[in-house]
GROMACS .gro file of C-alpha atoms in nm:
model
  492
    1MET     CA    1   1.150  -4.182  -0.543
    2ALA     CA    2   1.183  -3.950  -0.234
    3ASN     CA    3   1.019  -4.204   0.037
    4LYS     CA    4   1.286  -4.432  -0.045
    5ARG     CA    5   1.540  -4.245   0.025
    6LYS     CA    6   1.763  -4.262   0.329
    7GLN     CA    7   1.860  -4.002   0.583
    8LYS     CA    8   2.260  -3.956   0.676
    9THR     CA    9   2.312  -3.904   0.996
   10SER     CA   10   2.550  -3.627   1.173
   11ALA     CA   11   2.814  -3.890   1.180
   12GLU     CA   12   2.806  -4.007   0.838
   13MET     CA   13   2.852  -3.682   0.733
   14LYS     CA   14   3.167  -3.629   0.951
   15SER     CA   15   3.303  -3.920   0.805
   16ILE     CA   16   3.406  -3.774   0.501
   17ALA     CA   17   3.632  -3.515   0.647
   18SER     CA   18   3.954  -3.606   0.670
   19LYS     CA   19   4.069  -3.322   0.922
   20ILE     CA   20   3.861  -3.174   1.239
   21ILE     CA   21   4.150  -2.936   1.414
   22LYS     CA   22   3.918  -2.766   1.706
   23ILE     CA   23   4.034  -2.384   1.719
   24ASP     CA   24   3.812  -2.281   2.027
   25GLU     CA   25   3.477  -2.389   2.206
   26ARG     CA   26   3.261  -2.276   1.976
   27LYS     CA   27   3.416  -2.315   1.627
   28GLU     CA   28   3.583  -2.644   1.485
   29LYS     CA   29   3.792  -2.652   1.164
   30LEU     CA   30   3.651  -2.918   0.897
   31VAL     CA   31   3.855  -2.968   0.610
   32PRO     CA   32   3.585  -3.198   0.375
   33PHE     CA   33   3.668  -3.443   0.138
   34ASP     CA   34   3.992  -3.523   0.072
   35PHE     CA   35   4.132  -3.150   0.019
   36ASP     CA   36   4.477  -3.105   0.132
   37ASP     CA   37   4.510  -2.837   0.468
   38ASN     CA   38   4.770  -2.676   0.288
   39ASP     CA   39   4.531  -2.592  -0.046
   40CYS     CA   40   4.237  -2.459   0.171
   41ASP     CA   41   4.249  -2.083   0.128
   42LEU     CA   42   3.911  -2.020   0.174
   43ILE     CA   43   3.671  -2.032   0.501
   44ILE     CA   44   3.322  -2.086   0.508
   45ILE     CA   45   3.188  -2.039   0.832
   46THR     CA   46   2.849  -2.207   0.932
   47LYS     CA   47   2.679  -2.220   1.283
   48GLU     CA   48   2.952  -2.520   1.400
   49ASN     CA   49   3.235  -2.504   1.218
   50GLU     CA   50   3.483  -2.318   1.001
   51VAL     CA   51   3.494  -2.535   0.664
   52TYR     CA   52   3.853  -2.468   0.494
   53LEU     CA   53   3.767  -2.492   0.090
   54PRO     CA   54   4.059  -2.458  -0.226
   55SER     CA   55   3.966  -2.157  -0.375
   56GLY     CA   56   4.000  -2.379  -0.702
   57PHE     CA   57   3.718  -2.598  -0.623
   58VAL     CA   58   3.469  -2.278  -0.502
   59LYS     CA   59   3.602  -2.111  -0.879
   60MET     CA   60   3.421  -2.411  -1.031
   61LEU     CA   61   3.116  -2.482  -0.871
   62SER     CA   62   3.018  -2.118  -0.855
   63ASN     CA   63   3.176  -2.125  -1.244
   64GLY     CA   64   3.417  -1.848  -1.214
   65GLU     CA   65   3.129  -1.582  -1.060
   66ASP     CA   66   3.253  -1.329  -0.795
   67ILE     CA   67   3.199  -1.449  -0.456
   68GLN     CA   68   3.170  -1.178  -0.190
   69LEU     CA   69   3.438  -1.301   0.069
   70ARG     CA   70   3.576  -1.040   0.325
   71ASP     CA   71   3.939  -1.142   0.413
   72GLY     CA   72   3.887  -1.477   0.269
   73LYS     CA   73   3.582  -1.571   0.489
   74MET     CA   74   3.223  -1.578   0.422
   75ASN     CA   75   2.958  -1.632   0.688
   76ILE     CA   76   2.631  -1.906   0.582
   77ASP     CA   77   2.386  -1.923   0.884
   78VAL     CA   78   2.332  -2.335   0.769
   79SER     CA   79   2.465  -2.631   0.913
   80THR     CA   80   2.767  -2.752   0.871
   81GLU     CA   81   2.623  -3.069   0.732
   82CYS     CA   82   2.379  -2.862   0.491
   83LEU     CA   83   2.699  -2.741   0.372
   84VAL     CA   84   2.888  -3.018   0.319
   85ARG     CA   85   2.595  -3.182   0.145
   86CYS     CA   86   2.584  -2.895  -0.115
   87LEU     CA   87   2.953  -2.912  -0.170
   88SER     CA   88   2.939  -3.309  -0.236
   89PHE     CA   89   2.715  -3.239  -0.591
   90TYR     CA   90   3.046  -3.114  -0.734
   91ASP     CA   91   3.245  -3.381  -0.607
   92LEU     CA   92   3.011  -3.698  -0.728
   93ARG     CA   93   3.277  -3.921  -0.508
   94PHE     CA   94   3.069  -3.782  -0.187
   95TRP     CA   95   2.747  -3.739  -0.359
   96ASP     CA   96   2.477  -3.953  -0.271
   97GLU     CA   97   2.193  -3.880  -0.488
   98THR     CA   98   1.935  -4.094  -0.272
   99GLN     CA   99   1.947  -3.856   0.024
  100VAL     CA  100   1.709  -3.602   0.132
  101PHE     CA  101   1.747  -3.202   0.158
  102GLU     CA  102   1.547  -3.165   0.460
  103ASN     CA  103   1.575  -2.771   0.481
  104LEU     CA  104   1.497  -2.642   0.113
  105ARG     CA  105   1.573  -2.270   0.209
  106ASP     CA  106   1.902  -2.318   0.354
  107VAL     CA  107   2.027  -2.532   0.088
  108LEU     CA  108   1.901  -2.251  -0.186
  109SER     CA  109   2.070  -1.997   0.077
  110VAL     CA  110   2.376  -2.217   0.004
  111THR     CA  111   2.337  -2.186  -0.358
  112LYS     CA  112   2.281  -1.797  -0.358
  113MET     CA  113   2.572  -1.733  -0.173
  114LEU     CA  114   2.839  -1.966  -0.362
  115LYS     CA  115   2.651  -1.890  -0.725
  116MET     CA  116   2.616  -2.263  -0.708
  117LYS     CA  117   2.341  -2.308  -1.009
  118GLY     CA  118   2.431  -2.606  -1.147
  119LEU     CA  119   2.295  -2.782  -0.811
  120ARG     CA  120   1.972  -2.490  -0.796
  121ASP     CA  121   1.885  -2.623  -1.136
  122HIS     CA  122   1.932  -2.949  -0.976
  123ILE     CA  123   1.667  -2.885  -0.679
  124GLU     CA  124   1.422  -2.741  -0.916
  125ASN     CA  125   1.372  -3.059  -1.136
  126GLU     CA  126   1.428  -3.300  -0.840
  127GLU     CA  127   1.231  -3.092  -0.546
  128PHE     CA  128   0.986  -2.843  -0.706
  129LEU     CA  129   0.894  -2.913  -1.073
  130PRO     CA  130   0.736  -3.261  -0.982
  131LEU     CA  131   0.475  -3.116  -0.764
  132ILE     CA  132   0.302  -2.934  -1.048
  133ARG     CA  133   0.263  -3.269  -1.260
  134ALA     CA  134   0.146  -3.297  -1.623
  135PRO     CA  135   0.003  -2.958  -1.781
  136SER     CA  136  -0.328  -3.085  -1.850
  137VAL     CA  137  -0.358  -3.146  -1.476
  138SER     CA  138  -0.520  -2.871  -1.303
  139ILE     CA  139  -0.348  -2.718  -0.998
  140HIS     CA  140  -0.452  -2.604  -0.668
  141LEU     CA  141  -0.294  -2.394  -0.437
  142THR     CA  142  -0.255  -2.571  -0.122
  143ASP     CA  143  -0.030  -2.434   0.182
  144SER     CA  144   0.250  -2.692   0.098
  145LEU     CA  145   0.282  -2.557  -0.246
  146LEU     CA  146   0.214  -2.166  -0.185
  147ALA     CA  147   0.520  -2.216   0.060
  148HIS     CA  148   0.711  -2.387  -0.212
  149LEU     CA  149   0.641  -2.111  -0.428
  150GLY     CA  150   0.773  -1.873  -0.216
  151ILE     CA  151   1.080  -2.049  -0.177
  152ALA     CA  152   1.092  -2.045  -0.551
  153HIS     CA  153   1.067  -1.674  -0.649
  154GLU     CA  154   1.285  -1.560  -0.333
  155PHE     CA  155   1.608  -1.791  -0.484
  156GLY     CA  156   1.501  -1.792  -0.863
  157LEU     CA  157   1.375  -2.095  -0.961
  158HIS     CA  158   1.211  -1.927  -1.228
  159CYS     CA  159   1.071  -2.240  -1.465
  160PHE     CA  160   0.877  -2.362  -1.153
  161VAL     CA  161   0.725  -1.971  -1.075
  162GLN     CA  162   0.622  -1.940  -1.431
  163LYS     CA  163   0.489  -2.281  -1.503
  164ILE     CA  164   0.213  -2.202  -1.180
  165MET     CA  165   0.171  -1.854  -1.284
  166VAL     CA  166   0.105  -1.861  -1.629
  167ARG     CA  167  -0.170  -2.109  -1.536
  168ASN     CA  168  -0.364  -1.803  -1.375
  169VAL     CA  169  -0.470  -2.044  -1.075
  170PRO     CA  170  -0.688  -1.902  -0.803
  171LEU     CA  171  -0.715  -1.995  -0.448
  172ARG     CA  172  -1.038  -2.232  -0.390
  173ASN     CA  173  -0.959  -2.217  -0.020
  174PHE     CA  174  -1.015  -1.868   0.081
  175ASN     CA  175  -0.851  -1.912   0.447
  176LEU     CA  176  -0.566  -1.952   0.276
  177ILE     CA  177  -0.553  -1.576   0.275
  178LYS     CA  178  -0.446  -1.602   0.621
  179SER     CA  179  -0.150  -1.874   0.607
  180PRO     CA  180   0.168  -1.766   0.670
  181SER     CA  181   0.248  -1.925   0.384
  182PHE     CA  182   0.042  -1.703   0.162
  183ASN     CA  183   0.121  -1.397   0.329
  184ARG     CA  184   0.557  -1.479   0.315
  185LEU     CA  185   0.505  -1.473  -0.047
  186HIS     CA  186   0.635  -1.181  -0.272
  187ARG     CA  187   0.386  -0.905  -0.319
  188ASP     CA  188   0.341  -0.951  -0.702
  189LEU     CA  189   0.262  -1.300  -0.661
  190ARG     CA  190   0.020  -1.233  -0.402
  191PHE     CA  191  -0.168  -0.960  -0.612
  192GLU     CA  192  -0.155  -1.195  -0.893
  193ILE     CA  193  -0.329  -1.504  -0.713
  194LEU     CA  194  -0.599  -1.261  -0.578
  195LYS     CA  195  -0.653  -1.150  -0.908
  196ASN     CA  196  -0.701  -1.469  -1.044
  197THR     CA  197  -0.921  -1.552  -0.755
  198ILE     CA  198  -1.160  -1.248  -0.803
  199ASN     CA  199  -1.142  -1.332  -1.189
  200ASP     CA  200  -1.233  -1.694  -1.123
  201GLN     CA  201  -1.592  -1.558  -0.939
  202PHE     CA  202  -1.644  -1.379  -1.295
  203SER     CA  203  -1.609  -1.692  -1.484
  204ASP     CA  204  -1.965  -1.727  -1.527
  205SER     CA  205  -2.244  -1.535  -1.731
  206SER     CA  206  -2.428  -1.427  -1.409
  207HIS     CA  207  -2.291  -1.096  -1.434
  208PHE     CA  208  -2.353  -0.799  -1.638
  209ASN     CA  209  -2.090  -0.732  -1.947
  210HIS     CA  210  -2.006  -0.415  -1.826
  211GLU     CA  211  -1.921  -0.538  -1.464
  212LEU     CA  212  -1.689  -0.774  -1.636
  213LEU     CA  213  -1.499  -0.488  -1.834
  214GLU     CA  214  -1.482  -0.280  -1.499
  215ILE     CA  215  -1.313  -0.537  -1.308
  216GLN     CA  216  -1.039  -0.590  -1.603
  217ILE     CA  217  -1.002  -0.154  -1.571
  218ILE     CA  218  -0.964  -0.184  -1.224
  219PHE     CA  219  -0.683  -0.448  -1.218
  220ASN     CA  220  -0.529  -0.288  -1.499
  221PHE     CA  221  -0.472   0.005  -1.281
  222PHE     CA  222  -0.366  -0.180  -1.010
  223ASP     CA  223  -0.099  -0.341  -1.231
  224PHE     CA  224   0.054  -0.042  -1.325
  225ILE     CA  225   0.084   0.076  -0.949
  226VAL     CA  226   0.214  -0.333  -0.829
  227PHE     CA  227   0.452  -0.411  -1.114
  228GLU     CA  228   0.595  -0.101  -1.269
  229ASN     CA  229   0.562   0.155  -1.045
  230ARG     CA  230   0.493   0.450  -1.252
  231SER     CA  231   0.094   0.504  -1.185
  232LEU     CA  232   0.078   0.891  -1.186
  233ASN     CA  233   0.065   1.027  -0.903
  234VAL     CA  234   0.053   1.399  -0.894
  235ALA     CA  235  -0.055   1.464  -0.527
  236PRO     CA  236   0.224   1.721  -0.485
  237LYS     CA  237   0.074   1.945  -0.745
  238LYS     CA  238  -0.304   1.894  -0.672
  239SER     CA  239  -0.539   2.168  -0.584
  240TYR     CA  240  -0.947   2.131  -0.579
  241VAL     CA  241  -1.107   2.180  -0.889
  242VAL     CA  242  -1.332   2.429  -0.915
  243SER     CA  243  -1.671   2.326  -1.162
  244PRO     CA  244  -1.769   2.647  -1.372
  245ALA     CA  245  -2.131   2.575  -1.229
  246ILE     CA  246  -2.050   2.684  -0.918
  247ASN     CA  247  -1.801   2.941  -0.967
  248THR     CA  248  -1.891   3.276  -0.894
  249SER     CA  249  -1.792   3.643  -0.980
  250TRP     CA  250  -1.529   3.739  -0.748
  251ASN     CA  251  -1.589   4.139  -0.775
  252SER     CA  252  -1.937   4.006  -0.664
  253PHE     CA  253  -1.763   3.845  -0.358
  254GLU     CA  254  -1.522   4.142  -0.296
  255GLU     CA  255  -1.851   4.354  -0.305
  256THR     CA  256  -2.024   4.071  -0.051
  257ALA     CA  257  -1.734   4.039   0.197
  258ALA     CA  258  -1.691   4.424   0.251
  259ARG     CA  259  -2.036   4.483   0.276
  260ARG     CA  260  -2.075   4.183   0.524
  261PHE     CA  261  -1.789   4.267   0.771
  262ILE     CA  262  -1.831   4.537   1.068
  263PRO     CA  263  -1.535   4.710   1.098
  264TYR     CA  264  -1.421   4.825   1.485
  265ASP     CA  265  -1.355   5.180   1.615
  266LYS     CA  266  -0.987   5.212   1.582
  267ASP     CA  267  -0.969   5.463   1.804
  268LEU     CA  268  -1.069   5.241   2.094
  269THR     CA  269  -0.767   5.096   2.347
  270ASP     CA  270  -0.851   4.731   2.255
  271SER     CA  271  -0.833   4.759   1.866
  272VAL     CA  272  -0.616   4.579   1.681
  273THR     CA  273  -0.508   4.704   1.264
  274LEU     CA  274  -0.476   4.400   1.036
  275ILE     CA  275  -0.269   4.528   0.739
  276VAL     CA  276  -0.374   4.343   0.383
  277GLU     CA  277  -0.249   4.446   0.082
  278ASN     CA  278  -0.171   4.779   0.216
  279LYS     CA  279  -0.515   4.812   0.347
  280GLU     CA  280  -0.635   4.850   0.713
  281ILE     CA  281  -0.873   4.628   0.902
  282TYR     CA  282  -0.982   4.755   1.228
  283VAL     CA  283  -1.052   4.464   1.429
  284ASN     CA  284  -1.157   4.394   1.831
  285SER     CA  285  -0.839   4.191   2.015
  286TYR     CA  286  -1.072   3.957   2.183
  287LEU     CA  287  -1.236   3.877   1.863
  288LEU     CA  288  -0.876   3.744   1.754
  289THR     CA  289  -0.749   3.604   2.076
  290THR     CA  290  -1.047   3.380   2.159
  291ASN     CA  291  -1.095   3.273   1.856
  292SER     CA  292  -0.710   3.187   1.723
  293PRO     CA  293  -0.416   3.077   1.979
  294VAL     CA  294  -0.238   3.247   1.716
  295PHE     CA  295  -0.325   3.566   1.722
  296LYS     CA  296  -0.372   3.554   2.097
  297ALA     CA  297   0.006   3.407   2.107
  298MET     CA  298   0.113   3.736   1.855
  299LEU     CA  299  -0.114   3.973   2.062
  300ASN     CA  300  -0.069   3.888   2.401
  301SER     CA  301   0.282   3.867   2.444
  302VAL     CA  302   0.540   4.171   2.468
  303SER     CA  303   0.818   3.967   2.274
  304PHE     CA  304   0.618   3.983   1.982
  305LYS     CA  305   0.612   4.343   1.775
  306GLU     CA  306   0.232   4.277   1.705
  307GLY     CA  307   0.218   4.280   2.089
  308GLN     CA  308   0.385   4.616   2.133
  309SER     CA  309   0.199   4.779   1.832
  310LYS     CA  310  -0.129   4.598   1.799
  311ARG     CA  311  -0.070   4.598   1.420
  312VAL     CA  312  -0.067   4.277   1.260
  313GLU     CA  313   0.096   4.240   0.886
  314LEU     CA  314  -0.069   3.991   0.695
  315PRO     CA  315   0.168   3.900   0.392
  316GLY     CA  316   0.080   3.709   0.107
  317LYS     CA  317  -0.322   3.748   0.212
  318LYS     CA  318  -0.605   3.929  -0.012
  319HIS     CA  319  -0.763   4.185   0.157
  320SER     CA  320  -1.167   4.065   0.057
  321GLU     CA  321  -1.071   3.696   0.185
  322ILE     CA  322  -0.958   3.812   0.553
  323LEU     CA  323  -1.297   4.052   0.526
  324PHE     CA  324  -1.479   3.728   0.460
  325PHE     CA  325  -1.307   3.545   0.742
  326LEU     CA  326  -1.335   3.782   0.971
  327HIS     CA  327  -1.749   3.762   0.918
  328HIS     CA  328  -1.747   3.428   0.993
  329LEU     CA  329  -1.570   3.507   1.323
  330GLN     CA  330  -1.795   3.812   1.390
  331THR     CA  331  -2.153   3.696   1.363
  332PRO     CA  332  -2.324   3.342   1.313
  333GLN     CA  333  -2.315   3.170   0.971
  334ASP     CA  334  -2.456   2.883   0.809
  335ILE     CA  335  -2.196   2.753   0.614
  336GLY     CA  336  -2.506   2.591   0.428
  337ASN     CA  337  -2.620   2.866   0.270
  338ILE     CA  338  -2.321   2.999   0.120
  339ILE     CA  339  -2.162   2.850  -0.240
  340ASP     CA  340  -2.016   2.539  -0.214
  341PHE     CA  341  -1.625   2.586  -0.353
  342PRO     CA  342  -1.535   2.944  -0.381
  343ASP     CA  343  -1.618   3.004   0.004
  344ILE     CA  344  -1.521   2.724   0.208
  345THR     CA  345  -1.187   2.708  -0.006
  346ILE     CA  346  -1.108   3.023   0.121
  347LEU     CA  347  -1.217   2.970   0.489
  348ALA     CA  348  -1.050   2.633   0.531
  349PRO     CA  349  -0.713   2.736   0.458
  350LEU     CA  350  -0.763   3.068   0.703
  351CYS     CA  351  -0.888   2.825   0.959
  352ARG     CA  352  -0.598   2.574   0.936
  353GLU     CA  353  -0.332   2.850   1.001
  354TYR     CA  354  -0.486   3.053   1.213
  355GLN     CA  355  -0.607   2.718   1.418
  356VAL     CA  356  -0.959   2.808   1.438
  357ASP     CA  357  -1.116   2.470   1.532
  358TRP     CA  358  -1.435   2.535   1.601
  359LEU     CA  359  -1.503   2.694   1.214
  360THR     CA  360  -1.293   2.393   1.078
  361LYS     CA  361  -1.518   2.170   1.232
  362LYS     CA  362  -1.830   2.355   1.082
  363ILE     CA  363  -1.685   2.338   0.785
  364LYS     CA  364  -1.626   1.931   0.780
  365ASP     CA  365  -1.974   1.927   0.921
  366PHE     CA  366  -2.086   2.099   0.634
  367ILE     CA  367  -1.868   1.879   0.373
  368ARG     CA  368  -2.073   1.563   0.579
  369VAL     CA  369  -2.404   1.671   0.513
  370ARG     CA  370  -2.376   1.782   0.141
  371ALA     CA  371  -2.206   1.421   0.126
  372ALA     CA  372  -2.480   1.248   0.247
  373ARG     CA  373  -2.699   1.343  -0.036
  374LEU     CA  374  -2.481   1.258  -0.302
  375ASN     CA  375  -2.683   0.982  -0.444
  376LYS     CA  376  -2.740   1.176  -0.758
  377LYS     CA  377  -2.636   1.147  -1.126
  378GLY     CA  378  -2.375   1.310  -1.170
  379SER     CA  379  -2.260   1.389  -0.868
  380LYS     CA  380  -1.939   1.207  -0.891
  381ILE     CA  381  -1.759   1.565  -0.977
  382VAL     CA  382  -1.863   1.711  -0.648
  383ALA     CA  383  -1.810   1.409  -0.463
  384LEU     CA  384  -1.451   1.408  -0.598
  385ASN     CA  385  -1.394   1.766  -0.539
  386TYR     CA  386  -1.466   1.734  -0.132
  387LEU     CA  387  -1.238   1.416  -0.115
  388LEU     CA  388  -0.963   1.643  -0.327
  389PHE     CA  389  -1.081   1.947  -0.119
  390SER     CA  390  -1.052   1.740   0.276
  391GLU     CA  391  -0.720   1.623   0.147
  392GLU     CA  392  -0.558   1.933   0.064
  393MET     CA  393  -0.674   2.073   0.408
  394GLY     CA  394  -0.515   1.758   0.590
  395PHE     CA  395  -0.892   1.688   0.746
  396ASP     CA  396  -0.895   1.350   0.878
  397GLU     CA  397  -1.088   1.098   0.714
  398SER     CA  398  -1.441   1.083   0.876
  399ASN     CA  399  -1.593   1.221   0.604
  400ASP     CA  400  -1.450   0.999   0.305
  401THR     CA  401  -1.691   0.669   0.435
  402LEU     CA  402  -1.963   0.911   0.313
  403LEU     CA  403  -1.787   1.083  -0.013
  404VAL     CA  404  -1.647   0.768  -0.117
  405ASN     CA  405  -1.985   0.544  -0.081
  406SER     CA  406  -2.161   0.806  -0.247
  407LEU     CA  407  -1.968   0.752  -0.624
  408SER     CA  408  -2.205   0.529  -0.816
  409CYS     CA  409  -2.103   0.576  -1.144
  410GLY     CA  410  -1.810   0.287  -1.264
  411PHE     CA  411  -1.425   0.310  -1.225
  412HIS     CA  412  -1.357   0.398  -1.586
  413SER     CA  413  -1.597   0.689  -1.557
  414LEU     CA  414  -1.427   0.795  -1.266
  415GLN     CA  415  -1.073   0.747  -1.419
  416THR     CA  416  -1.171   1.007  -1.669
  417CYS     CA  417  -1.210   1.311  -1.418
  418LEU     CA  418  -0.974   1.543  -1.411
  419GLU     CA  419  -1.049   1.537  -1.026
  420PHE     CA  420  -0.953   1.167  -0.970
  421SER     CA  421  -0.660   1.192  -1.153
  422VAL     CA  422  -0.509   1.466  -0.897
  423LEU     CA  423  -0.626   1.283  -0.587
  424SER     CA  424  -0.330   1.074  -0.392
  425ARG     CA  425  -0.298   0.737  -0.518
  426HIS     CA  426  -0.406   0.656  -0.136
  427LYS     CA  427  -0.759   0.765  -0.236
  428GLN     CA  428  -0.741   0.664  -0.595
  429VAL     CA  429  -0.665   0.268  -0.480
  430LEU     CA  430  -0.939   0.342  -0.190
  431ILE     CA  431  -1.214   0.433  -0.449
  432ALA     CA  432  -1.111   0.135  -0.671
  433ARG     CA  433  -1.145  -0.085  -0.361
  434LYS     CA  434  -1.473   0.058  -0.287
  435ARG     CA  435  -1.557  -0.063  -0.666
  436LEU     CA  436  -1.463  -0.376  -0.643
  437TRP     CA  437  -1.651  -0.448  -0.301
  438LEU     CA  438  -1.960  -0.361  -0.520
  439LEU     CA  439  -1.867  -0.581  -0.782
  440LEU     CA  440  -1.789  -0.864  -0.531
  441ARG     CA  441  -2.142  -0.877  -0.411
  442HIS     CA  442  -2.220  -1.217  -0.475
  443PHE     CA  443  -1.932  -1.293  -0.231
  444PHE     CA  444  -1.999  -1.435   0.147
  445ASP     CA  445  -1.908  -1.131   0.321
  446LYS     CA  446  -1.642  -1.268   0.521
  447TYR     CA  447  -1.466  -1.394   0.202
  448ARG     CA  448  -1.558  -0.985   0.060
  449ASP     CA  449  -1.367  -0.863   0.363
  450LEU     CA  450  -1.087  -1.121   0.430
  451ILE     CA  451  -0.976  -0.990   0.032
  452LEU     CA  452  -1.061  -0.613   0.040
  453ASN     CA  453  -1.082  -0.530   0.388
  454GLU     CA  454  -0.919  -0.722   0.667
  455GLU     CA  455  -0.600  -0.558   0.840
  456GLY     CA  456  -0.298  -0.722   0.732
  457PHE     CA  457  -0.422  -0.924   0.473
  458GLY     CA  458  -0.564  -0.939   0.103
  459PHE     CA  459  -0.530  -0.605  -0.093
  460LEU     CA  460  -0.450  -0.436   0.235
  461SER     CA  461  -0.144  -0.615   0.236
  462LEU     CA  462  -0.040  -0.523  -0.096
  463PHE     CA  463  -0.093  -0.127  -0.100
  464GLU     CA  464   0.087   0.127   0.160
  465GLU     CA  465  -0.159   0.342   0.394
  466GLN     CA  466  -0.460   0.126   0.316
  467THR     CA  467  -0.662   0.070   0.603
  468VAL     CA  468  -0.978  -0.125   0.713
  469PHE     CA  469  -1.266   0.084   0.574
  470ASP     CA  470  -1.652   0.082   0.628
  471PHE     CA  471  -1.784   0.028   0.292
  472GLN     CA  472  -2.166   0.060   0.267
  473TYR     CA  473  -2.431   0.066  -0.083
  474ASN     CA  474  -2.567   0.391  -0.139
  475LYS     CA  475  -2.945   0.417  -0.282
  476THR     CA  476  -2.869   0.415  -0.599
  477GLU     CA  477  -2.647   0.076  -0.579
  478CYS     CA  478  -2.922  -0.093  -0.310
  479ALA     CA  479  -3.138  -0.065  -0.577
  480TYR     CA  480  -2.897  -0.216  -0.816
  481VAL     CA  481  -2.763  -0.511  -0.588
  482LYS     CA  482  -3.093  -0.599  -0.498
  483GLU     CA  483  -3.194  -0.645  -0.885
  484PHE     CA  484  -2.894  -0.864  -0.950
  485GLN     CA  485  -2.989  -1.064  -0.621
  486GLU     CA  486  -3.359  -1.134  -0.807
  487LYS     CA  487  -3.243  -1.224  -1.088
  488HIS     CA  488  -2.903  -1.414  -1.013
  489GLY     CA  489  -2.932  -1.498  -0.643
  490LYS     CA  490  -2.626  -1.459  -0.360
  491GLY     CA  491  -2.396  -1.690  -0.400
  492GLU     CA  492  -2.043  -1.795  -0.237
   0.00000   0.00000   0.00000
């Protein structure tokens, strides 16, 4: 038993060394056991000493595996006592099986660097596996067991790790999510434990069957990201997807744009000519320079040819789109009265390129207003399109709260949408988090936030670029949650 073991002092450890020769003020030469000094051709540098060893002995303890040495030396950041204790396992004349390993991480560091598989397996059997008890006894993840699990995973004690993880052990104490022992665990282990913890809360019959199915679908989605890193991410190829229901005839758009724009007198001194698709558009220079710092730099500087000639070529642009853009600079327009996607997808890229900030803000406000009304059945396509459009335009995430919270359908339904598949992984994971947040409505809020929505912990520690989000129930979900709570009550 461990409590019956005695501790060896540093002096006793040094007694097994046959020679100690002072090299300098910081390091001493140590030849352990009864090795002949002349046979010691390898050096292990510890915190206190240079430990000299025969290469034949090192090959024996590593079972012939190659050890990474540099000029016959290796640095291991452990105490000399720890190193010599590990080495003694391979020379049983000096091995004391009653001695306790005080720092398992240091010991396993030695076994890893010197390829000491035999000692590693011994430590797993003697120090780790007894913590699990018999298979029939349930395991509770304590802070100590989480610390052992992290060390075991780091140093390849696979048997111990598997015996814990195959039991799908949840956290009974949610506060452990904030413990250093949990947060030092590998990302894969943290994800599995959090997943087990959530599944454990759905083990009773108080939830609807479709919710249990949705939980598994969400975790299957996360599995691809966490474990295989092959979740399809086509964000670089994304483009907003225009539904046929809101598409319009391009010919009618061209006619409308040409009819609405009021051209300027080309003979006036402050007239500027824009050349688009070999067509000339005459504009007042003040209209361009006061709205766009890009045009202002071109037209007010003699170093640009446009500033001298007052002629600006816009290659790659469409004549009708520039007319439409200028019309919105020329006279007040209500964004809410224009047809949704064909028009704002024309305006927003031009506003971004020419830095027309006030019109960009107007477009964002328009999306915000629309998002606030997206609680109808079938509105998921519109909401996903707005999310995709905002992401493509590089808009800040101020509208995401309304858009993500407006999505009332299940995750499996969202996943089948083309619009969802071309969102960035960041947005996909955010939507999955929102659905989990809804499904965990029976949790106390502080525990739900700790798992899903607290900076640096839980799921926010698993996925890059995920941040705290203002999750809210929309109107449809409020009624849904009320129905659930009336039937089952709110638990922990």
